[in-house]
mmCIF file of C-alpha atoms in Angstrom:
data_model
loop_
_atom_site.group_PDB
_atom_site.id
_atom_site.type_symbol
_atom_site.label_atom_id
_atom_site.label_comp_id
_atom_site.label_asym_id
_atom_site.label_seq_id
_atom_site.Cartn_x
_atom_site.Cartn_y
_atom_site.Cartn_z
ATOM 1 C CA UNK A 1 6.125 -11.935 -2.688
ATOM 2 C CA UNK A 2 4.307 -8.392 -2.321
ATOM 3 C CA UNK A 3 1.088 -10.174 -1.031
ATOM 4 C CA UNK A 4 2.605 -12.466 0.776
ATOM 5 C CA UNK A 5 4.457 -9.912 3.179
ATOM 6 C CA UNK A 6 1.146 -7.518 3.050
ATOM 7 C CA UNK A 7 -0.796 -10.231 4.099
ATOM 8 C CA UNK A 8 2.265 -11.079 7.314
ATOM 9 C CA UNK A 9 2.245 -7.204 7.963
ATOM 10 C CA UNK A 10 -1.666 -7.092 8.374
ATOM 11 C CA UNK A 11 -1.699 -10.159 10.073
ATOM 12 C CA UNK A 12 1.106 -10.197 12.910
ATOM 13 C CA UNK A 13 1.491 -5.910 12.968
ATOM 14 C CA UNK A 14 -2.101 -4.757 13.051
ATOM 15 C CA UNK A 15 -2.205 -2.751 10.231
ATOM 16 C CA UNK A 16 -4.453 -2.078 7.460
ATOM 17 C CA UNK A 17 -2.767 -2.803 3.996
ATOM 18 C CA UNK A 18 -3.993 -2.313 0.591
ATOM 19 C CA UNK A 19 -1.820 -2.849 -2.100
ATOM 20 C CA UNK A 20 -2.678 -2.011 -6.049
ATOM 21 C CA UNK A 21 0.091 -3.748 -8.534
ATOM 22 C CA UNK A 22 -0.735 -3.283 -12.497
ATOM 23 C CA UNK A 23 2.016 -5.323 -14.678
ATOM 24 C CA UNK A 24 2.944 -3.160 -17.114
ATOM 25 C CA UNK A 25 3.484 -5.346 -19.956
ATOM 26 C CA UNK A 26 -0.460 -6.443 -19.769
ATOM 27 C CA UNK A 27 -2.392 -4.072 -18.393
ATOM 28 C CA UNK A 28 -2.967 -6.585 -15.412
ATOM 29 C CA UNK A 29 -4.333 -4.830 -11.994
ATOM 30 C CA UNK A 30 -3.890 -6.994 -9.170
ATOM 31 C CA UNK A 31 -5.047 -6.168 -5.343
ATOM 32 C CA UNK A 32 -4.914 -6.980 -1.988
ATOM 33 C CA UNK A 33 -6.525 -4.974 0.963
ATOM 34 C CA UNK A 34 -6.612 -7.011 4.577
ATOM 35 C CA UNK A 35 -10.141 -5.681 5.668
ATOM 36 C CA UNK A 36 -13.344 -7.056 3.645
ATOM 37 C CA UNK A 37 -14.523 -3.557 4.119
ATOM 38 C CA UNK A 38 -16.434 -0.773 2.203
ATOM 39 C CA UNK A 39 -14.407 1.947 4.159
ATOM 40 C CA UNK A 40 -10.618 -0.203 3.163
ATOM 41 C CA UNK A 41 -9.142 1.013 1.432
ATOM 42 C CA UNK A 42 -9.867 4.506 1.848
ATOM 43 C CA UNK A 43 -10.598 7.057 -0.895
ATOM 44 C CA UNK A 44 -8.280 9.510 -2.007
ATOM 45 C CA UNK A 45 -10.340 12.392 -0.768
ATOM 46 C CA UNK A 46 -10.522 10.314 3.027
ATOM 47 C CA UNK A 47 -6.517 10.258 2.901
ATOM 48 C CA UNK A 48 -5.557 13.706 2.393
ATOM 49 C CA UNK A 49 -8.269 14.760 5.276
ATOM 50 C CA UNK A 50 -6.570 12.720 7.702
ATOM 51 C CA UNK A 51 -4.329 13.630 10.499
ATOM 52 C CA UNK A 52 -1.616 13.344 10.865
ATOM 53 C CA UNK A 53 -1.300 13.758 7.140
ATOM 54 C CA UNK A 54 0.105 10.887 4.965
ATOM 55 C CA UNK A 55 3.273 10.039 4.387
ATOM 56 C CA UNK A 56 3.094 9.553 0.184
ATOM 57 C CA UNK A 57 6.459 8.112 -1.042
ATOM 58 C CA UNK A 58 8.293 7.214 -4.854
ATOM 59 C CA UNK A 59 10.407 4.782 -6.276
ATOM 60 C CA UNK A 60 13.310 8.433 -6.362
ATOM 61 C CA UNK A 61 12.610 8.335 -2.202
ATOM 62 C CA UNK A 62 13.604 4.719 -1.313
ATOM 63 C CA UNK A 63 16.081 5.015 -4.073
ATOM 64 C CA UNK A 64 17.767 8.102 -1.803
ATOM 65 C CA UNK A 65 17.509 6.712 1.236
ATOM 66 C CA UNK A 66 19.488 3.584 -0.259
ATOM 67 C CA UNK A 67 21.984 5.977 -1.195
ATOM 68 C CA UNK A 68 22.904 7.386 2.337
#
């Protein structure tokens, strides 16, 4: 699953993953972030000051790279 690779990617890659999945049927939010931090994961405002700047991505990007 999702969480189950986020958890293997924060785990074995040292990286910091937070992951925000709402079912769309229910409403449902469901998270994961691998650091029991305040500061993880960041805030919106935090991510668009940092550098280098983010790389933001849609479903329309992976779909196009797919397509290649």
């Amino acid at each position: 699953t999702n969480m189950n690779k986020s958890y293997e990617m924060a785990r074995f890659c040292d990286v910091n993953v937070a992951i925000f999945l709402r079912i769309c049927k229910t409403g449902q939010l469901i998270t994961f972030k691998s650091a029991d931090a305040e500061s993880w994961p960041p805030l919106k405002e935090q991510i668009q000051c940092t550098y280098p700047l983010p790389v933001s991505l849609l479903p329309q990007d992976i779909e196009a790279k797919y397509e290649k």
